[in-house]
Structures are given as C-alpha cells and as structure tokens.
Amino acid sequence: MHNSTTAISPSLAEVFSTKNGSVYQSDAENCWYIDFGGKVARFDYRCLLKLKKAVAHFDVASLLMNSEPAADLEIVFICACDHFYILSIMEIIAFQELLDGTFTMLHLNQILHDCLYRIPA
C-alpha cells in the first residue's frame, strides 16, 4: 500500500507519520503534502480539513458488519481539490489514523506556540 514514487523535499517538515503514510508541512508554499497509498498529494488547509471530514464520515463499524454483497471500496472525493482516493476498509482506518494524528499534532503545536509567545497583560 505504501510505495510512494514521488520524492519528498528535505525542506518539508514532517507533521505526523504512521507505517502507512506521512503528512508534511511546507511553510514556503503554505500547504501540506500527504504521502499515502503510494501517492503524494498537495493540499491547502481548507482542503485538508475537508479531507479529514470526508474520511472521518465513514462508519467503519457498520462497513465491517455489513453482510450485503457490495464492493469493499469507498471513494473519497473532495470538491475544489484535484485529488481523490479509492480506499479499502483497512485503508480507511489507516487514513483516519493518519489524519487524526496530524490534526492532533497541529493542535498541540498551536498550544505550545500560544504558551511560548503569550504576550503578558
């Protein structure tokens, strides 16, 4: 699943990584790069939020419990973005983990910044 062919620039800062993928931040380009499923895709913050919401929307428990004959793939498409993903149930779980960890790290970074650079009243 994770056979990326696109090289990641050394100027990018890794935000979060799992065994299935990584998210990198580019301050120079004001964007994020997601390396997942053999694909490196560039997202601005708005599209990254939309992607997280779309992936979090899947109810994995109901997908696993569904006994009806259906495809075990889901398509994640975000309006106003150039990228889409076709994911299996296991890839959905891995992608949810990657995006949840990324936003946790971004939130933690904001908390640290606020504490370190707080202007005394």
PDB file of C-alpha atoms in Angstrom:
ATOM      1  CA  MET A   1       0.000   0.000   0.000  1.00  0.00           C
ATOM      2  CA  HIS A   2       2.793   2.467   0.773  1.00  0.00           C
ATOM      3  CA  ASN A   3       5.045   2.528  -2.306  1.00  0.00           C
ATOM      4  CA  SER A   4       5.490   6.212  -2.962  1.00  0.00           C
ATOM      5  CA  THR A   5       7.426   7.114  -6.075  1.00  0.00           C
ATOM      6  CA  THR A   6       7.434  10.878  -5.571  1.00  0.00           C
ATOM      7  CA  ALA A   7      10.359  12.173  -3.533  1.00  0.00           C
ATOM      8  CA  ILE A   8       9.630  14.382  -0.551  1.00  0.00           C
ATOM      9  CA  SER A   9      11.667  17.577  -0.420  1.00  0.00           C
ATOM     10  CA  PRO A  10      14.050  17.873   2.542  1.00  0.00           C
ATOM     11  CA  SER A  11      12.704  21.399   3.152  1.00  0.00           C
ATOM     12  CA  LEU A  12       9.373  19.948   4.297  1.00  0.00           C
ATOM     13  CA  ALA A  13       8.679  19.394   7.984  1.00  0.00           C
ATOM     14  CA  GLU A  14       7.096  16.104   8.958  1.00  0.00           C
ATOM     15  CA  VAL A  15       3.925  16.733  10.957  1.00  0.00           C
ATOM     16  CA  PHE A  16       2.880  13.150  11.643  1.00  0.00           C
ATOM     17  CA  SER A  17       3.742   9.725  10.344  1.00  0.00           C
ATOM     18  CA  THR A  18       2.480   6.158  10.640  1.00  0.00           C
ATOM     19  CA  LYS A  19       3.647   2.963   8.983  1.00  0.00           C
ATOM     20  CA  ASN A  20       1.046   3.624   6.268  1.00  0.00           C
ATOM     21  CA  GLY A  21       1.767   7.246   5.426  1.00  0.00           C
ATOM     22  CA  SER A  22       3.060  10.665   6.376  1.00  0.00           C
ATOM     23  CA  VAL A  23       1.959  14.278   6.363  1.00  0.00           C
ATOM     24  CA  TYR A  24       4.457  17.051   5.695  1.00  0.00           C
ATOM     25  CA  GLN A  25       4.104  20.816   6.062  1.00  0.00           C
ATOM     26  CA  SER A  26       5.611  23.368   3.710  1.00  0.00           C
ATOM     27  CA  ASP A  27       5.845  26.829   5.244  1.00  0.00           C
ATOM     28  CA  ALA A  28       7.260  28.235   1.997  1.00  0.00           C
ATOM     29  CA  GLU A  29       4.252  27.042  -0.044  1.00  0.00           C
ATOM     30  CA  ASN A  30       1.726  27.345   2.802  1.00  0.00           C
ATOM     31  CA  CYS A  31       0.428  23.819   2.179  1.00  0.00           C
ATOM     32  CA  TRP A  32       0.578  20.217   3.337  1.00  0.00           C
ATOM     33  CA  TYR A  33       1.681  17.100   1.489  1.00  0.00           C
ATOM     34  CA  ILE A  34       0.086  13.751   2.231  1.00  0.00           C
ATOM     35  CA  ASP A  35       2.053  10.655   1.330  1.00  0.00           C
ATOM     36  CA  PHE A  36      -0.473   7.818   1.491  1.00  0.00           C
ATOM     37  CA  GLY A  37      -1.284   4.770  -0.580  1.00  0.00           C
ATOM     38  CA  GLY A  38       1.610   5.272  -2.993  1.00  0.00           C
ATOM     39  CA  LYS A  39       0.516   8.818  -3.810  1.00  0.00           C
ATOM     40  CA  VAL A  40       1.856  12.182  -2.687  1.00  0.00           C
ATOM     41  CA  ALA A  41      -0.809  14.874  -2.849  1.00  0.00           C
ATOM     42  CA  ARG A  42      -0.648  18.588  -2.073  1.00  0.00           C
ATOM     43  CA  PHE A  43      -3.453  20.224  -0.032  1.00  0.00           C
ATOM     44  CA  ASP A  44      -4.087  23.697   1.275  1.00  0.00           C
ATOM     45  CA  TYR A  45      -5.510  23.912   4.805  1.00  0.00           C
ATOM     46  CA  ARG A  46      -9.116  24.215   3.644  1.00  0.00           C
ATOM     47  CA  CYS A  47      -8.873  21.065   1.519  1.00  0.00           C
ATOM     48  CA  LEU A  48      -7.023  19.248   4.300  1.00  0.00           C
ATOM     49  CA  LEU A  49      -9.942  19.988   6.650  1.00  0.00           C
ATOM     50  CA  LYS A  50     -12.422  18.784   4.017  1.00  0.00           C
ATOM     51  CA  LEU A  51     -10.415  15.596   3.538  1.00  0.00           C
ATOM     52  CA  LYS A  52     -10.372  14.905   7.280  1.00  0.00           C
ATOM     53  CA  LYS A  53     -14.127  15.444   7.482  1.00  0.00           C
ATOM     54  CA  ALA A  54     -14.780  13.178   4.486  1.00  0.00           C
ATOM     55  CA  VAL A  55     -12.601  10.348   5.820  1.00  0.00           C
ATOM     56  CA  ALA A  56     -13.970  10.688   9.371  1.00  0.00           C
ATOM     57  CA  HIS A  57     -17.511  10.436   7.958  1.00  0.00           C
ATOM     58  CA  PHE A  58     -17.109   6.712   7.237  1.00  0.00           C
ATOM     59  CA  ASP A  59     -18.644   4.475   9.893  1.00  0.00           C
ATOM     60  CA  VAL A  60     -16.065   1.693   9.889  1.00  0.00           C
ATOM     61  CA  ALA A  61     -18.038  -0.494  12.305  1.00  0.00           C
ATOM     62  CA  SER A  62     -21.084  -0.560  10.039  1.00  0.00           C
ATOM     63  CA  LEU A  63     -18.902  -1.197   6.987  1.00  0.00           C
ATOM     64  CA  LEU A  64     -17.342  -4.182   8.717  1.00  0.00           C
ATOM     65  CA  MET A  65     -20.687  -5.534   9.957  1.00  0.00           C
ATOM     66  CA  ASN A  66     -22.434  -5.135   6.599  1.00  0.00           C
ATOM     67  CA  SER A  67     -23.123  -8.620   5.208  1.00  0.00           C
ATOM     68  CA  GLU A  68     -24.703  -7.466   1.955  1.00  0.00           C
ATOM     69  CA  PRO A  69     -22.768  -8.251  -1.211  1.00  0.00           C
ATOM     70  CA  ALA A  70     -21.109  -4.971  -2.106  1.00  0.00           C
ATOM     71  CA  ALA A  71     -17.729  -3.642  -3.069  1.00  0.00           C
ATOM     72  CA  ASP A  72     -15.301  -3.228  -0.197  1.00  0.00           C
ATOM     73  CA  LEU A  73     -14.045   0.071  -1.604  1.00  0.00           C
ATOM     74  CA  GLU A  74     -15.028   3.636  -0.860  1.00  0.00           C
ATOM     75  CA  ILE A  75     -14.257   6.714  -2.948  1.00  0.00           C
ATOM     76  CA  VAL A  76     -13.140   9.881  -1.178  1.00  0.00           C
ATOM     77  CA  PHE A  77     -13.568  12.928  -3.388  1.00  0.00           C
ATOM     78  CA  ILE A  78     -13.314  16.491  -2.124  1.00  0.00           C
ATOM     79  CA  CYS A  79     -14.880  19.377  -4.030  1.00  0.00           C
ATOM     80  CA  ALA A  80     -12.418  22.073  -5.111  1.00  0.00           C
ATOM     81  CA  CYS A  81      -9.498  19.631  -4.772  1.00  0.00           C
ATOM     82  CA  ASP A  82      -7.639  17.845  -7.528  1.00  0.00           C
ATOM     83  CA  HIS A  83      -7.208  14.586  -5.634  1.00  0.00           C
ATOM     84  CA  PHE A  84      -9.349  11.605  -4.786  1.00  0.00           C
ATOM     85  CA  TYR A  85      -8.742   8.315  -3.054  1.00  0.00           C
ATOM     86  CA  ILE A  86     -10.210   4.852  -3.572  1.00  0.00           C
ATOM     87  CA  LEU A  87      -9.828   3.115  -0.229  1.00  0.00           C
ATOM     88  CA  SER A  88     -10.497  -0.300   1.222  1.00  0.00           C
ATOM     89  CA  ILE A  89     -11.860  -0.561   4.760  1.00  0.00           C
ATOM     90  CA  MET A  90      -8.379  -1.149   6.166  1.00  0.00           C
ATOM     91  CA  GLU A  91      -7.045   1.856   4.243  1.00  0.00           C
ATOM     92  CA  ILE A  92      -9.900   3.985   5.617  1.00  0.00           C
ATOM     93  CA  ILE A  93      -8.849   3.036   9.145  1.00  0.00           C
ATOM     94  CA  ALA A  94      -5.197   3.818   8.363  1.00  0.00           C
ATOM     95  CA  PHE A  95      -6.111   7.144   6.714  1.00  0.00           C
ATOM     96  CA  GLN A  96      -8.304   8.122   9.670  1.00  0.00           C
ATOM     97  CA  GLU A  97      -5.392   7.371  11.995  1.00  0.00           C
ATOM     98  CA  LEU A  98      -3.008   9.461   9.889  1.00  0.00           C
ATOM     99  CA  LEU A  99      -5.343  12.462   9.661  1.00  0.00           C
ATOM    100  CA  ASP A 100      -6.369  12.312  13.342  1.00  0.00           C
ATOM    101  CA  GLY A 101      -2.712  12.235  14.372  1.00  0.00           C
ATOM    102  CA  THR A 102      -1.911  15.114  12.036  1.00  0.00           C
ATOM    103  CA  PHE A 103      -4.604  17.373  13.445  1.00  0.00           C
ATOM    104  CA  THR A 104      -3.641  16.412  16.995  1.00  0.00           C
ATOM    105  CA  MET A 105      -0.059  17.469  16.285  1.00  0.00           C
ATOM    106  CA  LEU A 106      -1.207  20.719  14.645  1.00  0.00           C
ATOM    107  CA  HIS A 107      -3.377  21.480  17.675  1.00  0.00           C
ATOM    108  CA  LEU A 108      -0.514  20.648  20.053  1.00  0.00           C
ATOM    109  CA  ASN A 109       1.790  22.932  18.061  1.00  0.00           C
ATOM    110  CA  GLN A 110      -0.750  25.763  18.386  1.00  0.00           C
ATOM    111  CA  ILE A 111      -0.998  25.232  22.149  1.00  0.00           C
ATOM    112  CA  LEU A 112       2.801  25.317  22.504  1.00  0.00           C
ATOM    113  CA  HIS A 113       3.054  28.442  20.350  1.00  0.00           C
ATOM    114  CA  ASP A 114       0.385  30.180  22.432  1.00  0.00           C
ATOM    115  CA  CYS A 115       2.162  29.286  25.670  1.00  0.00           C
ATOM    116  CA  LEU A 116       5.631  30.266  24.496  1.00  0.00           C
ATOM    117  CA  TYR A 117       4.716  33.509  22.775  1.00  0.00           C
ATOM    118  CA  ARG A 118       1.921  34.723  25.016  1.00  0.00           C
ATOM    119  CA  ILE A 119       2.097  38.462  25.477  1.00  0.00           C
ATOM    120  CA  PRO A 120       1.896  39.335  29.185  1.00  0.00           C
ATOM    121  CA  ALA A 121      -1.062  41.523  30.071  1.00  0.00           C
TER     122      ALA A 121
END
